[in-house]
Short mmCIF file of C-alpha atoms in Angstrom, two decimals:
data_model
loop_
_atom_site.label_atom_id
_atom_site.label_comp_id
_atom_site.label_asym_id
_atom_site.label_seq_id
_atom_site.Cartn_x
_atom_site.Cartn_y
_atom_site.Cartn_z
CA MET A 1 27.24 -16.98 10.06
CA ALA A 2 25.44 -17.47 6.77
CA ASP A 3 21.96 -16.01 6.40
CA GLU A 4 19.11 -18.47 6.36
CA ILE A 5 16.49 -17.29 3.88
CA VAL A 6 13.24 -19.13 3.21
CA LEU A 7 10.56 -17.94 0.80
CA LEU A 8 6.97 -19.16 1.16
CA SER A 9 5.48 -18.76 -2.28
CA THR A 10 3.21 -20.08 -4.98
CA TRP A 11 4.63 -20.40 -8.45
CA PRO A 12 1.96 -18.38 -10.38
CA SER A 13 1.88 -15.45 -7.96
CA MET A 14 3.23 -12.23 -9.48
CA PHE A 15 3.68 -11.02 -5.91
CA SER A 16 5.97 -13.91 -4.99
CA MET A 17 7.88 -13.40 -8.21
CA ARG A 18 8.71 -9.84 -7.12
CA VAL A 19 10.55 -11.24 -4.11
CA ARG A 20 12.32 -13.83 -6.25
CA VAL A 21 13.50 -11.09 -8.62
CA ALA A 22 14.78 -9.00 -5.70
CA LEU A 23 16.61 -11.98 -4.14
CA ALA A 24 18.15 -12.80 -7.51
CA GLU A 25 19.21 -9.16 -8.04
CA LYS A 26 21.10 -9.35 -4.76
CA GLY A 27 22.61 -12.74 -5.67
CA LEU A 28 21.10 -14.43 -2.61
CA GLU A 29 20.68 -18.15 -2.02
CA TYR A 30 17.42 -19.16 -0.43
CA GLU A 31 15.10 -22.09 0.15
CA TYR A 32 11.95 -21.91 -1.94
CA ARG A 33 8.84 -23.52 -0.45
CA GLU A 34 5.77 -23.96 -2.60
CA GLU A 35 2.59 -23.40 -0.60
CA ASP A 36 -0.82 -24.92 -1.18
CA LEU A 37 -3.27 -22.10 -0.59
CA TRP A 38 -6.21 -24.55 -0.41
CA ASN A 39 -4.45 -26.27 2.49
CA LYS A 40 -2.27 -23.69 4.21
CA SER A 41 0.78 -25.02 6.01
CA PRO A 42 1.27 -24.51 9.77
CA LEU A 43 4.41 -22.56 8.89
CA LEU A 44 2.53 -20.11 6.67
CA LEU A 45 -0.17 -19.61 9.31
CA LYS A 46 2.48 -19.06 11.96
CA MET A 47 4.59 -16.69 9.85
CA ASN A 48 1.69 -14.64 8.45
CA PRO A 49 -1.12 -14.96 10.98
CA VAL A 50 -2.62 -11.60 9.99
CA HIS A 51 -3.17 -12.11 6.26
CA LYS A 52 -2.34 -15.84 5.83
CA LYS A 53 -1.00 -15.00 2.37
CA ILE A 54 2.14 -15.48 0.33
CA PRO A 55 4.79 -14.32 -0.24
CA VAL A 56 6.44 -14.50 3.17
CA LEU A 57 10.18 -14.11 3.51
CA ILE A 58 11.68 -15.77 6.56
CA HIS A 59 15.12 -14.35 7.32
CA ASN A 60 16.99 -16.12 10.10
CA GLY A 61 13.65 -17.30 11.47
CA LYS A 62 11.90 -13.92 11.38
CA PRO A 63 9.02 -13.32 8.93
CA ILE A 64 8.48 -10.35 6.66
CA CYS A 65 5.16 -10.08 4.78
CA GLU A 66 3.69 -8.03 1.90
CA SER A 67 5.70 -8.24 -1.32
CA MET A 68 6.88 -4.64 -1.70
CA ILE A 69 7.67 -4.41 2.03
CA ILE A 70 9.77 -7.55 1.59
CA VAL A 71 11.50 -6.05 -1.47
CA GLU A 72 12.33 -2.89 0.48
CA TYR A 73 13.63 -5.01 3.36
CA ILE A 74 15.87 -7.01 1.01
CA ASP A 75 17.11 -3.76 -0.53
CA GLU A 76 17.97 -2.31 2.90
CA VAL A 77 19.66 -5.38 4.36
CA TRP A 78 21.73 -6.21 1.27
CA ASN A 79 22.44 -2.62 0.37
CA HIS A 80 25.92 -3.24 -1.05
CA LYS A 81 24.69 -4.72 -4.33
CA SER A 82 22.20 -3.73 -7.05
CA PRO A 83 20.33 -1.01 -5.15
CA LEU A 84 16.64 -1.05 -6.08
CA LEU A 85 15.48 2.19 -4.46
CA PRO A 86 17.32 5.41 -5.38
CA THR A 87 19.12 7.40 -2.67
CA ASP A 88 17.34 10.70 -3.23
CA PRO A 89 14.25 11.01 -0.97
CA TYR A 90 12.07 12.56 -3.69
CA GLN A 91 12.91 9.83 -6.20
CA ARG A 92 12.29 7.25 -3.48
CA ALA A 93 8.84 8.74 -2.84
CA GLU A 94 8.10 8.63 -6.57
CA ALA A 95 9.23 4.99 -6.80
CA ARG A 96 7.05 4.04 -3.82
CA PHE A 97 4.12 5.93 -5.36
CA TRP A 98 4.29 4.01 -8.65
CA ALA A 99 4.83 0.63 -6.98
CA ASP A 100 1.78 1.43 -4.82
CA TYR A 101 -0.14 2.35 -8.02
CA VAL A 102 0.69 -1.04 -9.54
CA ASP A 103 -0.55 -2.70 -6.32
CA LYS A 104 -3.75 -0.71 -6.02
CA LYS A 105 -4.80 -0.91 -9.63
CA LEU A 106 -3.34 -3.62 -11.82
CA TYR A 107 -4.08 -6.75 -9.80
CA ASP A 108 -7.69 -5.97 -8.92
CA ILE A 109 -8.57 -4.65 -12.36
CA GLY A 110 -6.81 -7.57 -14.02
CA LYS A 111 -8.92 -9.94 -11.95
CA LYS A 112 -12.07 -8.59 -13.63
CA ILE A 113 -10.68 -9.61 -17.02
CA ILE A 114 -9.83 -13.16 -16.05
CA TRP A 115 -12.31 -14.16 -13.38
CA SER A 116 -15.57 -12.51 -14.29
CA THR A 117 -17.92 -14.09 -16.78
CA LYS A 118 -18.07 -12.28 -20.09
CA GLY A 119 -19.95 -9.06 -20.28
CA GLU A 120 -19.87 -5.50 -19.10
CA GLU A 121 -17.64 -6.10 -16.06
CA GLN A 122 -14.99 -7.69 -18.22
CA GLU A 123 -15.15 -4.90 -20.81
CA THR A 124 -14.85 -2.23 -18.13
CA GLY A 125 -11.97 -4.16 -16.59
CA LYS A 126 -10.21 -4.33 -19.92
CA LYS A 127 -10.59 -0.59 -20.57
CA GLU A 128 -9.34 0.32 -17.09
CA PHE A 129 -6.45 -2.14 -17.37
CA ILE A 130 -5.26 -0.64 -20.64
CA GLU A 131 -5.55 2.87 -19.17
CA CYS A 132 -3.35 1.81 -16.25
CA LEU A 133 -0.75 0.30 -18.54
CA LYS A 134 -0.75 3.44 -20.70
CA LEU A 135 -0.20 5.61 -17.65
CA LEU A 136 2.71 3.41 -16.60
CA GLU A 137 4.09 3.50 -20.14
CA ARG A 138 4.00 7.33 -20.03
CA GLU A 139 5.81 7.24 -16.70
CA LEU A 140 8.53 5.04 -18.23
CA GLY A 141 8.98 7.55 -21.04
CA ASP A 142 12.20 7.00 -22.96
CA ASN A 143 14.06 5.49 -19.99
CA PRO A 144 15.31 1.94 -20.38
CA TYR A 145 13.86 1.13 -16.96
CA PHE A 146 11.44 2.78 -14.53
CA GLY A 147 14.53 3.12 -12.33
CA GLY A 148 16.20 5.17 -15.08
CA GLU A 149 19.41 3.69 -16.38
CA ASN A 150 19.15 0.86 -13.90
CA PHE A 151 16.54 -1.74 -13.07
CA GLY A 152 14.85 -0.62 -9.86
CA PHE A 153 11.99 -0.82 -7.39
CA VAL A 154 9.13 0.02 -9.78
CA ASP A 155 10.57 -2.36 -12.39
CA VAL A 156 10.43 -5.15 -9.78
CA SER A 157 6.85 -4.27 -8.84
CA LEU A 158 5.58 -4.37 -12.42
CA VAL A 159 7.71 -6.81 -14.43
CA THR A 160 6.18 -9.87 -12.78
CA PHE A 161 2.78 -8.98 -14.22
CA SER A 162 4.27 -9.41 -17.68
CA CYS A 163 4.12 -13.22 -17.54
CA TRP A 164 0.37 -12.80 -16.92
CA PHE A 165 -0.08 -10.54 -19.99
CA HIS A 166 -0.76 -13.44 -22.36
CA THR A 167 -3.55 -14.60 -20.01
CA TYR A 168 -5.10 -11.12 -19.73
CA GLU A 169 -4.92 -10.74 -23.51
CA SER A 170 -6.42 -14.14 -24.13
CA TYR A 171 -9.46 -13.70 -21.89
CA GLY A 172 -9.86 -10.01 -22.61
CA ASN A 173 -9.35 -10.42 -26.31
CA PHE A 174 -6.89 -7.58 -26.83
CA SER A 175 -3.21 -7.06 -27.51
CA ILE A 176 -1.08 -5.24 -24.98
CA GLU A 177 1.68 -4.78 -27.56
CA THR A 178 -0.72 -2.92 -29.84
CA GLU A 179 -1.82 -0.64 -27.02
CA CYS A 180 1.52 -0.23 -25.22
CA PRO A 181 4.45 -1.13 -27.47
CA LYS A 182 7.02 0.67 -25.32
CA LEU A 183 5.92 -1.25 -22.26
CA ILE A 184 6.29 -4.56 -24.09
CA ALA A 185 9.75 -3.48 -25.25
CA TRP A 186 10.55 -2.75 -21.60
CA THR A 187 9.38 -6.23 -20.50
CA LYS A 188 11.64 -7.83 -23.14
CA ARG A 189 14.54 -5.70 -21.97
CA CYS A 190 13.92 -6.85 -18.38
CA LEU A 191 13.73 -10.49 -19.44
CA GLU A 192 17.28 -10.18 -20.75
CA LYS A 193 18.29 -9.94 -17.11
CA GLU A 194 19.01 -13.29 -15.48
CA SER A 195 17.32 -12.18 -12.25
CA VAL A 196 14.06 -11.63 -14.14
CA SER A 197 14.10 -14.53 -16.61
CA SER A 198 14.93 -17.00 -13.82
CA SER A 199 12.13 -15.69 -11.59
CA LEU A 200 9.16 -15.23 -13.91
CA ALA A 201 6.88 -18.13 -14.76
CA ASP A 202 6.24 -19.26 -18.33
CA PRO A 203 3.26 -17.30 -19.75
CA HIS A 204 1.71 -20.45 -21.25
CA LYS A 205 1.87 -22.25 -17.91
CA ILE A 206 0.19 -19.22 -16.32
CA HIS A 207 -2.54 -19.43 -18.94
CA ASP A 208 -3.06 -23.13 -18.18
CA PHE A 209 -3.16 -22.31 -14.48
CA ALA A 210 -5.81 -19.60 -15.02
CA SER A 211 -7.81 -21.92 -17.23
CA GLY A 212 -7.74 -24.59 -14.54
CA MET A 213 -8.84 -22.09 -11.89
CA ARG A 214 -11.69 -20.80 -14.07
CA LYS A 215 -12.95 -24.36 -14.51
CA ARG A 216 -12.72 -24.88 -10.75
CA PHE A 217 -14.80 -21.75 -10.15
CA GLY A 218 -17.26 -22.79 -12.84
CA ILE A 219 -16.47 -19.90 -15.13
CA GLU A 220 -15.44 -22.05 -18.08
CA MET B 1 17.11 28.92 1.16
CA ALA B 2 14.09 28.10 3.28
CA ASP B 3 11.94 25.15 2.32
CA GLU B 4 8.56 25.93 0.85
CA ILE B 5 6.03 23.38 2.07
CA ILE B 6 2.37 23.32 1.10
CA LEU B 7 -0.17 20.74 2.22
CA LEU B 8 -3.32 20.18 0.15
CA ASP B 9 -5.75 18.59 2.56
CA LEU B 10 -9.30 18.24 3.87
CA TRP B 11 -9.77 19.18 7.51
CA ALA B 12 -11.64 15.97 8.44
CA SER B 13 -9.34 13.54 6.65
CA MET B 14 -7.50 11.18 8.99
CA LEU B 15 -5.08 10.53 6.13
CA GLY B 16 -4.29 14.24 5.88
CA MET B 17 -3.88 14.38 9.66
CA ARG B 18 -1.11 11.79 9.43
CA VAL B 19 0.90 14.28 7.37
CA ARG B 20 0.09 17.16 9.76
CA VAL B 21 1.35 15.08 12.69
CA ALA B 22 4.57 14.19 10.85
CA LEU B 23 5.22 17.83 9.88
CA ALA B 24 4.60 18.91 13.49
CA GLU B 25 6.90 16.18 14.81
CA LYS B 26 9.68 17.63 12.67
CA GLY B 27 8.84 21.18 13.75
CA LEU B 28 8.18 22.27 10.17
CA LYS B 29 6.31 25.36 9.06
CA TYR B 30 3.98 24.91 6.12
CA GLU B 31 1.07 26.45 4.30
CA TYR B 32 -2.18 24.52 4.77
CA ARG B 33 -4.62 24.71 1.87
CA GLU B 34 -8.09 23.34 2.46
CA GLN B 35 -9.47 21.53 -0.60
CA ASP B 36 -13.04 21.19 -1.80
CA LEU B 37 -13.27 17.66 -3.12
CA ARG B 38 -16.56 18.34 -4.89
CA ASN B 39 -14.90 21.09 -6.88
CA LYS B 40 -11.26 20.10 -7.17
CA SER B 41 -8.77 22.91 -7.55
CA PRO B 42 -6.52 23.18 -10.62
CA LEU B 43 -3.56 22.86 -8.23
CA LEU B 44 -4.81 19.55 -6.79
CA LEU B 45 -5.46 18.17 -10.28
CA GLU B 46 -2.02 19.30 -11.41
CA MET B 47 -0.22 17.94 -8.36
CA ASN B 48 -2.09 14.61 -8.12
CA PRO B 49 -3.29 13.87 -11.66
CA VAL B 50 -3.27 10.11 -11.04
CA HIS B 51 -5.57 9.82 -8.02
CA LYS B 52 -6.88 13.41 -7.68
CA LYS B 53 -6.95 12.92 -3.90
CA ILE B 54 -5.65 14.55 -0.77
CA PRO B 55 -3.34 14.72 1.04
CA VAL B 56 -0.67 16.08 -1.31
CA LEU B 57 2.53 17.57 0.03
CA ILE B 58 4.21 20.09 -2.24
CA HIS B 59 7.86 20.57 -1.27
CA ASN B 60 9.66 23.32 -3.16
CA GLY B 61 7.12 22.94 -5.95
CA LYS B 62 7.33 19.14 -6.24
CA PRO B 63 4.36 16.99 -5.24
CA ILE B 64 4.39 13.87 -3.10
CA CYS B 65 1.15 11.83 -2.83
CA GLU B 66 -0.27 9.03 -0.64
CA SER B 67 -0.20 9.75 3.10
CA LEU B 68 2.22 7.05 4.26
CA ILE B 69 4.57 7.73 1.35
CA ILE B 70 4.49 11.43 2.32
CA VAL B 71 5.24 10.58 5.98
CA GLN B 72 8.20 8.44 4.93
CA TYR B 73 9.44 11.24 2.68
CA ILE B 74 9.20 13.77 5.53
CA ASP B 75 11.05 11.33 7.80
CA GLU B 76 13.85 10.86 5.23
CA VAL B 77 14.33 14.53 4.32
CA TRP B 78 14.21 15.85 7.90
CA TYR B 79 15.96 12.86 9.39
CA ASN B 80 17.84 14.82 12.05
CA LYS B 81 14.81 15.37 14.28
CA SER B 82 12.25 12.99 15.84
CA PRO B 83 12.93 9.96 13.64
CA LEU B 84 9.68 8.13 12.90
CA LEU B 85 10.96 4.93 11.31
CA PRO B 86 13.49 2.88 13.31
CA SER B 87 16.96 2.34 11.87
CA ASP B 88 16.91 -1.47 11.98
CA PRO B 89 15.63 -2.94 8.67
CA TYR B 90 13.55 -5.66 10.34
CA GLN B 91 11.82 -3.17 12.64
CA ARG B 92 11.27 -0.89 9.68
CA ALA B 93 9.60 -3.73 7.77
CA GLN B 94 7.39 -4.43 10.80
CA ALA B 95 6.42 -0.75 11.09
CA ARG B 96 5.59 -0.60 7.36
CA PHE B 97 3.58 -3.82 7.57
CA TRP B 98 1.39 -2.55 10.41
CA ALA B 99 1.02 0.93 8.90
CA ASP B 100 -0.17 -0.75 5.69
CA TYR B 101 -2.58 -2.77 7.84
CA THR B 102 -4.10 0.36 9.38
CA ASP B 103 -5.22 1.45 5.91
CA LYS B 104 -7.87 -1.31 6.24
CA LEU B 105 -9.52 0.77 8.96
CA TYR B 106 -10.29 3.49 6.44
CA GLU B 107 -12.56 1.37 4.23
CA LEU B 108 -14.11 -0.54 7.13
CA GLY B 109 -14.74 2.70 8.99
CA LYS B 110 -16.53 4.16 5.97
CA GLN B 111 -18.92 1.22 5.95
CA LEU B 112 -19.67 1.86 9.61
CA TRP B 113 -21.31 5.20 8.82
CA LEU B 114 -22.38 4.60 5.21
CA ALA B 115 -23.86 1.11 5.34
CA LYS B 116 -26.86 -0.28 7.15
CA GLY B 117 -28.04 -3.62 8.50
CA GLU B 118 -25.92 -6.66 7.82
CA GLU B 119 -23.30 -4.81 5.79
CA GLN B 120 -22.74 -2.44 8.69
CA GLU B 121 -22.56 -5.31 11.19
CA THR B 122 -19.93 -7.06 9.09
CA ALA B 123 -17.93 -3.84 8.87
CA LYS B 124 -18.21 -3.35 12.63
CA LYS B 125 -16.91 -6.86 13.31
CA GLY B 126 -14.03 -6.35 10.88
CA PHE B 127 -13.23 -2.96 12.36
CA MET B 128 -13.09 -4.25 15.92
CA GLU B 129 -10.98 -7.24 14.87
CA CYS B 130 -8.47 -4.82 13.31
CA LEU B 131 -8.34 -2.64 16.40
CA LYS B 132 -7.89 -5.67 18.68
CA LEU B 133 -5.06 -6.96 16.52
CA LEU B 134 -3.39 -3.55 16.64
CA GLU B 135 -3.90 -3.40 20.41
CA GLY B 136 -2.14 -6.78 20.62
CA GLU B 137 0.72 -5.40 18.58
CA LEU B 138 1.03 -2.42 20.95
CA GLY B 139 1.30 -4.75 23.93
CA ASP B 140 2.64 -2.98 27.01
CA LYS B 141 4.68 -0.44 25.10
CA PRO B 142 3.87 3.27 25.55
CA TYR B 143 3.88 3.71 21.77
CA PHE B 144 3.87 1.40 18.76
CA GLY B 145 7.35 2.79 18.13
CA GLY B 146 8.44 1.51 21.55
CA GLU B 147 9.63 4.17 23.96
CA ASN B 148 9.19 6.80 21.27
CA PHE B 149 6.28 7.90 19.09
CA GLY B 150 6.92 6.48 15.62
CA PHE B 151 5.70 5.67 12.13
CA LEU B 152 2.92 3.30 13.13
CA ASP B 153 1.74 5.72 15.82
CA VAL B 154 1.46 8.40 13.12
CA ALA B 155 -0.39 5.98 10.82
CA LEU B 156 -3.02 5.09 13.41
CA VAL B 157 -3.47 7.99 15.84
CA SER B 158 -5.51 10.16 13.47
CA PHE B 159 -8.23 7.50 13.40
CA SER B 160 -8.76 8.14 17.12
CA CYS B 161 -10.56 11.44 16.51
CA TRP B 162 -12.95 9.48 14.30
CA PHE B 163 -13.71 6.89 17.05
CA PHE B 164 -16.62 8.88 18.49
CA ALA B 165 -18.29 9.08 15.05
CA TYR B 166 -17.70 5.37 14.39
CA GLU B 167 -19.04 4.42 17.83
CA SER B 168 -22.04 6.61 17.40
CA PHE B 169 -23.17 5.24 14.04
CA GLY B 170 -21.90 1.72 14.64
CA ASN B 171 -23.37 1.55 18.11
CA PHE B 172 -20.39 0.19 20.01
CA SER B 173 -17.65 1.38 22.35
CA VAL B 174 -13.99 1.28 21.31
CA GLU B 175 -12.91 1.74 24.93
CA ALA B 176 -14.98 -1.25 26.07
CA GLU B 177 -13.36 -3.46 23.42
CA CYS B 178 -9.85 -1.98 23.34
CA PRO B 179 -9.07 -0.08 26.53
CA LYS B 180 -5.30 -0.17 26.00
CA LEU B 181 -5.66 1.36 22.57
CA VAL B 182 -7.79 4.20 23.92
CA ALA B 183 -5.20 4.73 26.68
CA TRP B 184 -2.54 4.89 23.95
CA SER B 185 -4.55 7.47 21.99
CA LYS B 186 -4.85 9.65 25.12
CA ARG B 187 -1.11 9.32 25.69
CA CYS B 188 -0.50 10.46 22.10
CA MET B 189 -2.85 13.40 22.55
CA GLU B 190 -0.53 14.70 25.29
CA LYS B 191 1.94 15.41 22.50
CA GLU B 192 1.62 18.86 20.97
CA SER B 193 2.24 17.45 17.47
CA VAL B 194 -0.82 15.21 17.82
CA SER B 195 -3.22 17.48 19.71
CA SER B 196 -2.54 20.34 17.27
CA SER B 197 -3.10 18.10 14.23
CA LEU B 198 -6.16 16.05 15.12
CA GLU B 199 -9.66 17.40 14.84
CA ASP B 200 -12.33 17.65 17.54
CA PRO B 201 -14.28 14.35 17.60
CA LEU B 202 -17.58 16.26 17.85
CA LYS B 203 -16.77 18.21 14.70
CA ILE B 204 -15.94 14.93 12.95
CA HIS B 205 -19.28 13.55 14.09
CA GLY B 206 -20.97 16.63 12.59
CA PHE B 207 -19.05 16.09 9.37
CA VAL B 208 -20.28 12.49 9.12
CA ILE B 209 -23.88 13.59 9.70
CA MET B 210 -23.49 16.06 6.85
CA MET B 211 -21.92 13.43 4.57
CA ARG B 212 -24.67 10.93 5.30
CA LYS B 213 -27.32 13.53 4.38
CA GLU B 214 -25.47 14.40 1.21
CA LEU B 215 -25.12 10.78 0.21
CA GLY B 216 -28.76 10.12 1.09
CA VAL B 217 -28.02 7.57 3.79
CA GLU B 218 -30.45 8.77 6.48
#
């Protein structure tokens, strides 16, 4: 019996995009459902009653929540193709550590750049953000991917932020390429992959989205 | 060659206790090294340069950081005894989801003994909501892992030795609100791996008093 896979998502969410990349890496067909977070659907509330957030993967009627937990689930169920986590336990722990680092740091710090009014908070946010990216760039080293020779778990966790880079740069008034050229080279390398280019949103559309949200919150 | 396992930890840390429970579940011998977080050791800074926090597990010289990542690592390396994560991918995702959820208790709990007035009340409400949700997830099972003590049990049980301190400063009773959860924590304490890893609630209470003085909360 064919798997029924439904993804509850919103198009600008870098978290949803992680799941889309993982599904594409595994060559899986699924139904994409755009959610309106200002008017949450009964399905979303039923499938993620705890956090009421996207993404939610619904596999044969059963929900899985939290983007990197979903990615690990996808990797374990469809383990015959494009493995995302390595097999060695130490390397797996390292991969989970860095994906967790991206989660703990990048999103919240990035928010300060885009959503706060100009001033000290934004400057601090920008400094911290660049520090995080530099640390990640050092972790990448001279490898083509964070997963080594192959695109892997940490690559999935981070690459989706790259379509938000233009927005961070624009509001923070800085250039990520100047600060972290190797990281930008890595994002371009990832975008050569169909699974990534077909899953990430257009950076200009993201910028328009952020601009619209800022107006809505009275920041612009 | 025997494994060399070192745990950098702080005696009162419920996150560190998670690792102690997991190591005990697997019957592993290790060297415990108490850390002074006000004067971080060169080893801690070398082994966790990113977060500079405990717990850190050092296995044959290589560090693993973040308590739940460490527990998963221990479970994967020593997979032949007392498995903590289930084998079914869906159940594993569920266990990971709820373990991730328990991390909320850490921040909310801190507010219970650090904050005052309305901030503390909000934290208390949030804390109890979390515990009730977790109690609902436990249902009528002996453990969160079902018949056997598992990953989510490890993630949550160490908070139980902090309950007395939370109740004391937050002025509420966990047992009154979540009797099944307290029953579960007592059941877990019957396990040697748990009772030998968790700290005395009175000592934890003393620790919080000391921290509050130090941070000028009183």
